[in-house]
Amino acid sequence: MVSRLVLVRHAKTQARNPELIDKDRQLTRAGRYSIEARFPISLQLLADEDVAEVKVWSSPALRAMQTAEVVAHALGVDGIEVRDSLYANSVDAFMTELVEEQGTVIAVGHNPFMDELYARLSGAPQGMGTGAMASFGFAATDDPASVGSWLEWFVQGPRVVLWQSIVDVEDALSDAAARIARCSVMLLENPDDPESLHQYRISLRIARSLLGFLAPYCKGSALKKTMRDIKKLQDPTSRLRELDMLCEALDSQTVEARIVADACTQLRTGFIERFAAESTQKAITRVVGRIKDMPWRRCVRQSGLDAQELVRRVSQMRTDYELQMAHVGYDDQEAVHDVRKLAKALRYVTREFAELLPDTAEDTNTRAKAVQDMLGELCDCWNNAQLVIEICGPQAVQVASRFVVRADEIIADLKRSRSCGLAISDS
């Protein structure tokens, strides 16, 4: 007879599907993450065991086998024995098999088998959630009907929702990485299209915003390096984007428009040549890969990530924005630019992480976009006024003055809104 039996219920599994055989159902990513994090800790309760005396049994179902693999890896046990009794929910057949074994058996199976066997061995019911463990000691006997057992310890399964948050964030990062890859291809295929450049810049900005938001949870060195590399891709696009916007704002029939268009064409030719270079494309590929595989801090990987923590962080982000928006001097171009960046980051975070946030995040996203657009137009007017003089010379003063007048009108609107108490949270 075994001296110890550890019951392990398989981890969180994908939902039942009429098109999928039950035995082929797999662990969810969150389910696997949760036991990879918690099993090594729970199984320290077996630290006094000789690994050579430990056997890992599993139901033949894929989800149980996947769970058993995590158990075996955590303990350093070689091999997993498949036992049909664990899938057939046959407690009597299973107990007969135990009598024929020695040492410690760790059995990975399903409910209702686990709950039924727990109640029989302990004399009291206990619901075993996914990933739960219970250890029983046994008195020596050759009769399965008269087995003497006692509960040594019980560990309830992990709260999988904490690792589901990690999965949801990883999916959002994967989407952001895919967007960069997709937009870079679009730019290569349409090098003369200003909107392709714009979308490429947006894809980089979204990734930077998400990573900045996740800074407390991701490994610092990896995150900082990726942020720097994204900025290296983004910086060479800034001047060209500014010229594209100036071209769009000018009357195409004017001399200034033709001069700016020529400067824009010349700059675009050099940019596309550098963008298409192998070194740049490799840099984009590296960034895409790092975003997809951004490593978590050890404490996050082990304990999961509470969605409420993300909600609190968004709330703090929104508060910081509102404070800056309330006190910004609209004549201070740098300060306005900083507030605009905050609004932009808030917009992207609330949109890309929408599944993790309350319904009010949609309203925050809408208002952040409105503020970003208004401040963006203001910044564009300032840039256009400066650029047109820089490129065309003093002859463009009259054109530049029109941008300055429009900037003053926007500032007046913004000041009126603030005097009426209008902010991101108001109608």
CSV table of C-alpha atoms in Angstrom, one decimal:
chain,number,residue,atom,x,y,z
A,1,MET,CA,0.0,0.0,0.0
A,2,VAL,CA,1.2,3.5,-0.7
A,3,SER,CA,2.3,5.6,2.3
A,4,ARG,CA,1.0,8.8,0.8
A,5,LEU,CA,-1.5,9.9,-1.9
A,6,VAL,CA,-1.6,13.4,-3.2
A,7,LEU,CA,-4.8,14.2,-5.2
A,8,VAL,CA,-4.5,16.9,-7.8
A,9,ARG,CA,-7.4,18.2,-9.8
A,10,HIS,CA,-6.4,19.3,-13.3
A,11,ALA,CA,-6.1,23.1,-13.9
A,12,LYS,CA,-8.6,25.4,-15.6
A,13,THR,CA,-9.6,23.9,-19.0
A,14,GLN,CA,-11.1,25.2,-22.2
A,15,ALA,CA,-14.9,25.1,-22.3
A,16,ARG,CA,-16.8,22.1,-23.5
A,17,ASN,CA,-17.2,22.1,-27.2
A,18,PRO,CA,-19.5,19.7,-29.1
A,19,GLU,CA,-17.0,19.6,-31.9
A,20,LEU,CA,-14.2,18.5,-29.5
A,21,ILE,CA,-13.7,15.1,-27.9
A,22,ASP,CA,-13.7,15.6,-24.1
A,23,LYS,CA,-10.3,13.9,-23.7
A,24,ASP,CA,-8.8,16.4,-26.1
A,25,ARG,CA,-9.8,19.5,-24.1
A,26,GLN,CA,-6.6,21.4,-23.2
A,27,LEU,CA,-5.7,23.7,-20.3
A,28,THR,CA,-6.3,27.4,-20.9
A,29,ARG,CA,-3.2,29.6,-21.0
A,30,ALA,CA,-4.4,31.1,-17.7
A,31,GLY,CA,-4.9,27.7,-16.2
A,32,ARG,CA,-1.4,26.6,-17.2
A,33,TYR,CA,0.2,29.9,-16.0
A,34,SER,CA,-1.5,29.5,-12.7
A,35,ILE,CA,-0.2,26.1,-11.9
A,36,GLU,CA,3.2,26.8,-13.3
A,37,ALA,CA,3.4,29.6,-10.7
A,38,ARG,CA,1.8,27.9,-7.7
A,39,PHE,CA,2.5,24.2,-7.9
A,40,PRO,CA,6.3,24.5,-7.2
A,41,ILE,CA,5.3,26.4,-4.0
A,42,SER,CA,2.6,23.9,-2.9
A,43,LEU,CA,4.7,20.9,-3.7
A,44,GLN,CA,7.4,22.1,-1.3
A,45,LEU,CA,5.1,20.4,1.2
A,46,LEU,CA,6.7,17.2,-0.2
A,47,ALA,CA,10.2,18.4,0.3
A,48,ASP,CA,10.9,15.5,2.7
A,49,GLU,CA,10.1,12.9,-0.1
A,50,ASP,CA,12.7,10.9,-1.9
A,51,VAL,CA,12.0,11.7,-5.6
A,52,ALA,CA,12.8,8.1,-6.5
A,53,GLU,CA,9.8,7.0,-4.4
A,54,VAL,CA,7.4,9.4,-6.0
A,55,LYS,CA,5.2,8.3,-8.9
A,56,VAL,CA,2.9,10.7,-10.9
A,57,TRP,CA,-0.3,9.1,-12.2
A,58,SER,CA,-2.6,10.8,-14.6
A,59,SER,CA,-5.9,10.4,-16.3
A,60,PRO,CA,-5.4,9.9,-20.1
A,61,ALA,CA,-7.3,13.1,-20.8
A,62,LEU,CA,-5.1,15.8,-22.3
A,63,ARG,CA,-5.9,18.4,-19.6
A,64,ALA,CA,-4.9,16.0,-16.9
A,65,MET,CA,-1.7,15.0,-18.7
A,66,GLN,CA,-0.7,18.7,-19.1
A,67,THR,CA,-1.3,19.3,-15.4
A,68,ALA,CA,0.7,16.2,-14.5
A,69,GLU,CA,3.6,17.4,-16.6
A,70,VAL,CA,3.8,20.6,-14.5
A,71,VAL,CA,3.7,18.4,-11.3
A,72,ALA,CA,6.5,16.2,-12.6
A,73,HIS,CA,8.6,19.1,-13.7
A,74,ALA,CA,8.2,20.8,-10.3
A,75,LEU,CA,9.3,17.7,-8.5
A,76,GLY,CA,11.9,16.5,-10.9
A,77,VAL,CA,10.1,13.2,-11.5
A,78,ASP,CA,10.8,11.3,-14.7
A,79,GLY,CA,7.8,9.9,-16.5
A,80,ILE,CA,4.0,9.9,-16.0
A,81,GLU,CA,1.9,6.8,-15.7
A,82,VAL,CA,-1.5,6.9,-17.4
A,83,ARG,CA,-4.3,5.3,-15.3
A,84,ASP,CA,-7.7,4.8,-16.9
A,85,SER,CA,-9.4,4.6,-13.5
A,86,LEU,CA,-8.8,8.3,-13.0
A,87,TYR,CA,-10.7,9.2,-16.2
A,88,ALA,CA,-13.4,6.5,-15.6
A,89,ASN,CA,-14.1,8.0,-12.2
A,90,SER,CA,-13.8,4.5,-10.7
A,91,VAL,CA,-12.8,5.1,-7.1
A,92,ASP,CA,-12.9,1.4,-6.2
A,93,ALA,CA,-10.6,0.4,-9.1
A,94,PHE,CA,-8.3,3.2,-8.3
A,95,MET,CA,-8.0,2.2,-4.6
A,96,THR,CA,-7.2,-1.4,-5.7
A,97,GLU,CA,-4.3,0.0,-7.8
A,98,LEU,CA,-3.0,2.0,-4.8
A,99,VAL,CA,-2.8,-1.1,-2.6
A,100,GLU,CA,-0.4,-2.6,-5.2
A,101,GLU,CA,1.9,0.3,-5.0
A,102,GLN,CA,4.6,1.6,-2.6
A,103,GLY,CA,5.9,5.0,-1.7
A,104,THR,CA,4.0,8.2,-2.8
A,105,VAL,CA,1.6,8.5,-5.6
A,106,ILE,CA,0.5,11.9,-7.0
A,107,ALA,CA,-2.8,11.3,-8.9
A,108,VAL,CA,-4.0,13.9,-11.4
A,109,GLY,CA,-7.7,13.6,-12.3
A,110,HIS,CA,-11.1,15.2,-12.5
A,111,ASN,CA,-14.3,15.9,-10.6
A,112,PRO,CA,-16.5,14.3,-9.4
A,113,PHE,CA,-13.9,11.7,-8.8
A,114,MET,CA,-11.6,14.0,-6.7
A,115,ASP,CA,-14.4,15.3,-4.5
A,116,GLU,CA,-15.7,11.7,-3.9
A,117,LEU,CA,-12.3,10.3,-3.1
A,118,TYR,CA,-11.5,13.2,-0.8
A,119,ALA,CA,-14.7,12.7,1.2
A,120,ARG,CA,-14.1,8.9,1.5
A,121,LEU,CA,-10.5,9.3,2.7
A,122,SER,CA,-11.1,12.3,5.0
A,123,GLY,CA,-14.6,11.6,6.2
A,124,ALA,CA,-15.7,15.1,5.3
A,125,PRO,CA,-16.6,16.8,2.0
A,126,GLN,CA,-14.3,19.4,0.5
A,127,GLY,CA,-14.8,20.9,-3.0
A,128,MET,CA,-11.6,20.7,-4.9
A,129,GLY,CA,-11.3,23.6,-7.3
A,130,THR,CA,-9.2,23.4,-10.5
A,131,GLY,CA,-5.6,23.0,-9.5
A,132,ALA,CA,-6.4,22.0,-5.9
A,133,MET,CA,-4.2,19.5,-4.0
A,134,ALA,CA,-4.9,17.2,-1.0
A,135,SER,CA,-2.3,14.9,0.6
A,136,PHE,CA,-3.4,11.8,2.6
A,137,GLY,CA,-1.2,9.5,4.7
A,138,PHE,CA,-2.0,5.7,4.8
A,139,ALA,CA,-1.5,2.9,7.3
A,140,ALA,CA,0.0,-0.3,5.8
A,141,THR,CA,-2.7,-2.7,4.6
A,142,ASP,CA,-3.3,-5.1,1.7
A,143,ASP,CA,-7.1,-4.7,1.9
A,144,PRO,CA,-8.5,-1.7,-0.1
A,145,ALA,CA,-11.7,-2.0,1.9
A,146,SER,CA,-10.0,-1.4,5.2
A,147,VAL,CA,-7.5,1.4,4.3
A,148,GLY,CA,-6.7,3.7,7.2
A,149,SER,CA,-6.1,7.2,6.0
A,150,TRP,CA,-5.8,10.8,7.3
A,151,LEU,CA,-5.6,14.2,5.7
A,152,GLU,CA,-2.1,15.7,5.9
A,153,TRP,CA,-2.7,19.0,4.1
A,154,PHE,CA,-5.0,20.6,1.6
A,155,VAL,CA,-4.3,23.5,-0.8
A,156,GLN,CA,-7.1,25.0,-2.7
A,157,GLY,CA,-6.5,25.7,-6.4
A,158,PRO,CA,-5.2,29.2,-7.5
A,159,ARG,CA,-7.6,32.0,-8.5
A,160,VAL,CA,-7.2,31.6,-12.2
A,161,VAL,CA,-8.7,35.0,-12.9
A,162,LEU,CA,-5.4,36.6,-11.7
A,163,TRP,CA,-3.6,34.9,-14.5
A,164,GLN,CA,-6.4,35.5,-17.0
A,165,SER,CA,-5.6,39.2,-16.6
A,166,ILE,CA,-2.0,38.4,-17.6
A,167,VAL,CA,-3.3,36.5,-20.7
A,168,ASP,CA,-5.6,39.4,-21.6
A,169,VAL,CA,-2.7,41.9,-21.3
A,170,GLU,CA,-0.4,39.6,-23.4
A,171,ASP,CA,-3.1,39.4,-26.1
A,172,ALA,CA,-3.3,43.2,-26.2
A,173,LEU,CA,0.5,43.4,-26.5
A,174,SER,CA,0.5,40.8,-29.3
A,175,ASP,CA,-2.1,42.8,-31.1
A,176,ALA,CA,0.1,45.9,-30.7
A,177,ALA,CA,3.1,44.1,-32.0
A,178,ALA,CA,1.1,42.7,-35.0
A,179,ARG,CA,-0.1,46.2,-35.7
A,180,ILE,CA,3.5,47.5,-36.0
A,181,ALA,CA,4.4,44.6,-38.3
A,182,ARG,CA,1.3,45.2,-40.5
A,183,CYS,CA,1.8,49.0,-40.7
A,184,SER,CA,5.5,48.7,-41.5
A,185,VAL,CA,4.6,46.4,-44.5
A,186,MET,CA,2.0,48.9,-45.6
A,187,LEU,CA,4.5,51.7,-45.5
A,188,LEU,CA,7.0,49.7,-47.5
A,189,GLU,CA,4.3,49.0,-50.1
A,190,ASN,CA,3.0,52.6,-50.1
A,191,PRO,CA,6.1,54.7,-49.4
A,192,ASP,CA,4.6,57.9,-50.9
A,193,ASP,CA,1.4,57.7,-49.0
A,194,PRO,CA,1.3,60.1,-45.9
A,195,GLU,CA,-1.4,58.0,-44.3
A,196,SER,CA,0.8,54.9,-44.3
A,197,LEU,CA,3.5,56.8,-42.5
A,198,HIS,CA,0.8,58.1,-40.1
A,199,GLN,CA,-0.5,54.7,-39.3
A,200,TYR,CA,3.0,53.3,-38.7
A,201,ARG,CA,3.7,56.1,-36.2
A,202,ILE,CA,0.4,55.4,-34.4
A,203,SER,CA,1.3,51.7,-34.1
A,204,LEU,CA,4.6,52.7,-32.4
A,205,ARG,CA,2.9,55.2,-30.2
A,206,ILE,CA,0.3,52.6,-29.1
A,207,ALA,CA,3.0,50.1,-28.2
A,208,ARG,CA,5.0,52.7,-26.2
A,209,SER,CA,1.8,53.8,-24.3
A,210,LEU,CA,0.9,50.2,-23.3
A,211,LEU,CA,4.4,49.4,-22.2
A,212,GLY,CA,4.7,52.6,-20.2
A,213,PHE,CA,1.4,51.7,-18.5
A,214,LEU,CA,2.8,48.2,-17.7
A,215,ALA,CA,6.1,49.4,-16.3
A,216,PRO,CA,5.3,48.3,-12.7
A,217,TYR,CA,4.6,44.8,-13.8
A,218,CYS,CA,7.2,44.0,-16.5
A,219,LYS,CA,10.9,43.3,-16.1
A,220,GLY,CA,12.5,46.7,-16.0
A,221,SER,CA,15.5,46.1,-18.2
A,222,ALA,CA,13.6,44.4,-21.0
A,223,LEU,CA,10.9,47.0,-21.0
A,224,LYS,CA,13.3,50.0,-21.0
A,225,LYS,CA,15.3,48.5,-23.8
A,226,THR,CA,12.2,47.9,-25.9
A,227,MET,CA,10.9,51.4,-25.2
A,228,ARG,CA,14.2,52.9,-26.4
A,229,ASP,CA,14.2,50.8,-29.5
A,230,ILE,CA,10.6,51.8,-30.4
A,231,LYS,CA,11.7,55.5,-29.9
A,232,LYS,CA,14.6,54.9,-32.3
A,233,LEU,CA,12.1,53.7,-34.9
A,234,GLN,CA,9.8,56.6,-34.2
A,235,ASP,CA,12.2,59.6,-34.1
A,236,PRO,CA,13.2,59.4,-37.9
A,237,THR,CA,9.5,59.7,-38.8
A,238,SER,CA,8.7,62.9,-36.9
A,239,ARG,CA,10.1,65.5,-39.3
A,240,LEU,CA,8.4,63.9,-42.3
A,241,ARG,CA,5.1,63.6,-40.6
A,242,GLU,CA,5.3,67.3,-39.7
A,243,LEU,CA,5.9,68.2,-43.3
A,244,ASP,CA,3.1,66.0,-44.5
A,245,MET,CA,0.7,67.8,-42.1
A,246,LEU,CA,2.0,71.2,-43.3
A,247,CYS,CA,1.4,70.2,-46.9
A,248,GLU,CA,-2.1,69.2,-46.1
A,249,ALA,CA,-2.8,72.5,-44.3
A,250,LEU,CA,-1.5,74.7,-47.2
A,251,ASP,CA,-3.4,75.8,-50.2
A,252,SER,CA,-1.9,73.7,-53.0
A,253,GLN,CA,-2.0,76.6,-55.4
A,254,THR,CA,0.4,78.7,-53.4
A,255,VAL,CA,4.1,79.1,-53.8
A,256,GLU,CA,4.7,78.0,-50.2
A,257,ALA,CA,2.8,74.8,-50.9
A,258,ARG,CA,5.1,73.9,-53.8
A,259,ILE,CA,8.2,74.7,-51.8
A,260,VAL,CA,7.1,72.6,-48.9
A,261,ALA,CA,6.0,69.8,-51.2
A,262,ASP,CA,9.5,69.7,-52.8
A,263,ALA,CA,11.1,69.6,-49.4
A,264,CYS,CA,8.7,66.9,-48.3
A,265,THR,CA,9.5,64.8,-51.4
A,266,GLN,CA,13.2,65.1,-50.9
A,267,LEU,CA,12.9,64.1,-47.2
A,268,ARG,CA,10.6,61.2,-48.0
A,269,THR,CA,13.1,59.8,-50.5
A,270,GLY,CA,15.9,59.6,-48.0
A,271,PHE,CA,13.6,58.3,-45.2
A,272,ILE,CA,12.2,55.5,-47.3
A,273,GLU,CA,15.7,54.4,-48.3
A,274,ARG,CA,16.7,54.2,-44.7
A,275,PHE,CA,13.4,52.6,-43.7
A,276,ALA,CA,13.7,49.9,-46.3
A,277,ALA,CA,17.3,49.1,-45.3
A,278,GLU,CA,17.9,45.6,-43.9
A,279,SER,CA,19.1,47.0,-40.6
A,280,THR,CA,15.8,48.9,-40.0
A,281,GLN,CA,13.6,46.0,-41.0
A,282,LYS,CA,15.6,43.8,-38.6
A,283,ALA,CA,15.1,46.3,-35.9
A,284,ILE,CA,11.4,46.3,-36.5
A,285,THR,CA,11.3,42.5,-36.3
A,286,ARG,CA,13.2,42.6,-33.0
A,287,VAL,CA,10.9,45.1,-31.5
A,288,VAL,CA,7.8,43.1,-32.6
A,289,GLY,CA,9.2,40.0,-31.0
A,290,ARG,CA,10.1,41.7,-27.8
A,291,ILE,CA,6.7,43.3,-27.4
A,292,LYS,CA,5.0,39.9,-27.9
A,293,ASP,CA,7.3,38.2,-25.4
A,294,MET,CA,7.7,41.0,-22.9
A,295,PRO,CA,8.7,39.2,-19.6
A,296,TRP,CA,6.8,39.8,-16.4
A,297,ARG,CA,8.4,40.6,-13.1
A,298,ARG,CA,8.8,37.4,-11.0
A,299,CYS,CA,6.2,38.5,-8.4
A,300,VAL,CA,3.6,39.1,-11.1
A,301,ARG,CA,4.3,35.7,-12.8
A,302,GLN,CA,4.0,34.0,-9.4
A,303,SER,CA,1.0,35.8,-8.0
A,304,GLY,CA,-0.9,36.8,-11.1
A,305,LEU,CA,-2.3,40.3,-11.8
A,306,ASP,CA,-5.5,41.6,-10.3
A,307,ALA,CA,-7.6,43.4,-12.8
A,308,GLN,CA,-8.6,45.9,-10.1
A,309,GLU,CA,-4.9,46.9,-9.8
A,310,LEU,CA,-5.0,47.9,-13.5
A,311,VAL,CA,-8.3,49.8,-12.9
A,312,ARG,CA,-6.6,51.7,-10.1
A,313,ARG,CA,-3.7,52.5,-12.3
A,314,VAL,CA,-5.9,53.8,-15.0
A,315,SER,CA,-7.8,55.9,-12.4
A,316,GLN,CA,-4.5,57.4,-11.2
A,317,MET,CA,-3.4,58.0,-14.8
A,318,ARG,CA,-6.7,59.8,-15.4
A,319,THR,CA,-6.3,61.9,-12.2
A,320,ASP,CA,-2.7,62.9,-13.3
A,321,TYR,CA,-4.0,64.0,-16.6
A,322,GLU,CA,-6.9,66.0,-15.2
A,323,LEU,CA,-4.6,67.8,-12.8
A,324,GLN,CA,-2.2,68.8,-15.6
A,325,MET,CA,-5.1,69.7,-17.9
A,326,ALA,CA,-6.5,72.0,-15.1
A,327,HIS,CA,-3.3,73.9,-14.6
A,328,VAL,CA,-1.6,73.9,-18.0
A,329,GLY,CA,-0.7,77.2,-19.4
A,330,TYR,CA,-1.9,77.2,-23.0
A,331,ASP,CA,0.8,79.6,-24.1
A,332,ASP,CA,3.4,77.1,-23.0
A,333,GLN,CA,3.9,74.9,-26.0
A,334,GLU,CA,6.0,72.3,-24.2
A,335,ALA,CA,3.5,72.0,-21.4
A,336,VAL,CA,0.6,71.6,-23.9
A,337,HIS,CA,2.6,69.0,-25.7
A,338,ASP,CA,3.1,67.0,-22.5
A,339,VAL,CA,-0.6,67.1,-21.6
A,340,ARG,CA,-1.5,66.0,-25.2
A,341,LYS,CA,0.8,63.0,-24.7
A,342,LEU,CA,-0.9,62.1,-21.5
A,343,ALA,CA,-4.3,62.3,-23.2
A,344,LYS,CA,-3.0,60.1,-26.0
A,345,ALA,CA,-1.6,57.5,-23.7
A,346,LEU,CA,-4.9,57.4,-21.7
A,347,ARG,CA,-6.8,57.0,-24.9
A,348,TYR,CA,-4.7,54.1,-26.1
A,349,VAL,CA,-4.6,52.3,-22.7
A,350,THR,CA,-8.4,52.5,-22.2
A,351,ARG,CA,-9.0,51.3,-25.7
A,352,GLU,CA,-6.5,48.4,-25.9
A,353,PHE,CA,-7.2,47.1,-22.4
A,354,ALA,CA,-10.9,47.6,-22.6
A,355,GLU,CA,-11.7,44.0,-21.6
A,356,LEU,CA,-10.0,44.4,-18.3
A,357,LEU,CA,-11.6,47.8,-17.4
A,358,PRO,CA,-15.1,48.8,-16.3
A,359,ASP,CA,-17.6,50.2,-18.8
A,360,THR,CA,-16.7,53.7,-17.8
A,361,ALA,CA,-13.4,53.3,-19.6
A,362,GLU,CA,-15.1,53.7,-22.9
A,363,ASP,CA,-16.3,57.2,-21.9
A,364,THR,CA,-12.8,58.1,-20.7
A,365,ASN,CA,-11.5,56.9,-24.0
A,366,THR,CA,-13.9,59.1,-26.0
A,367,ARG,CA,-13.2,62.2,-23.9
A,368,ALA,CA,-9.4,61.6,-24.0
A,369,LYS,CA,-9.6,61.3,-27.8
A,370,ALA,CA,-11.5,64.6,-28.0
A,371,VAL,CA,-8.9,66.4,-25.8
A,372,GLN,CA,-6.1,64.8,-27.8
A,373,ASP,CA,-7.6,66.0,-31.1
A,374,MET,CA,-8.1,69.6,-29.8
A,375,LEU,CA,-4.6,69.8,-28.3
A,376,GLY,CA,-3.2,68.1,-31.4
A,377,GLU,CA,-4.7,70.8,-33.7
A,378,LEU,CA,-3.2,73.4,-31.4
A,379,CYS,CA,0.3,71.9,-31.6
A,380,ASP,CA,-0.1,71.4,-35.3
A,381,CYS,CA,-0.8,75.1,-35.8
A,382,TRP,CA,2.3,76.1,-33.8
A,383,ASN,CA,4.4,73.6,-35.8
A,384,ASN,CA,3.0,74.7,-39.1
A,385,ALA,CA,3.7,78.4,-38.3
A,386,GLN,CA,7.3,77.7,-37.4
A,387,LEU,CA,7.9,75.2,-40.3
A,388,VAL,CA,6.5,77.4,-43.1
A,389,ILE,CA,8.9,80.2,-42.1
A,390,GLU,CA,11.8,77.9,-41.7
A,391,ILE,CA,11.3,76.3,-45.1
A,392,CYS,CA,10.0,79.2,-47.2
A,393,GLY,CA,11.6,82.1,-45.5
A,394,PRO,CA,10.2,85.6,-44.5
A,395,GLN,CA,7.9,85.6,-47.6
A,396,ALA,CA,5.7,83.1,-45.7
A,397,VAL,CA,4.9,85.4,-42.8
A,398,GLN,CA,1.4,86.0,-43.9
A,399,VAL,CA,0.7,82.2,-44.3
A,400,ALA,CA,2.3,81.6,-40.9
A,401,SER,CA,0.1,84.3,-39.3
A,402,ARG,CA,-3.0,82.4,-40.3
A,403,PHE,CA,-1.8,79.4,-38.3
A,404,VAL,CA,-1.1,81.6,-35.3
A,405,VAL,CA,-4.6,83.1,-35.5
A,406,ARG,CA,-6.1,79.7,-35.5
A,407,ALA,CA,-3.9,78.6,-32.6
A,408,ASP,CA,-5.2,81.7,-30.6
A,409,GLU,CA,-8.8,80.7,-31.4
A,410,ILE,CA,-8.2,77.2,-30.1
A,411,ILE,CA,-6.5,78.5,-26.9
A,412,ALA,CA,-9.5,80.8,-26.3
A,413,ASP,CA,-11.9,77.9,-26.7
A,414,LEU,CA,-9.8,75.8,-24.3
A,415,LYS,CA,-9.7,78.6,-21.7
A,416,ARG,CA,-13.5,79.1,-21.9
A,417,SER,CA,-14.0,75.4,-21.4
A,418,ARG,CA,-11.8,75.4,-18.3
A,419,SER,CA,-13.5,78.4,-16.9
A,420,CYS,CA,-16.8,76.6,-17.2
A,421,GLY,CA,-15.4,73.6,-15.3
A,422,LEU,CA,-15.2,71.3,-18.3
A,423,ALA,CA,-12.7,68.5,-18.0
A,424,ILE,CA,-12.4,65.0,-19.3
A,425,SER,CA,-15.0,63.8,-16.8
A,426,ASP,CA,-17.6,66.4,-17.7
A,427,SER,CA,-20.1,66.7,-20.5
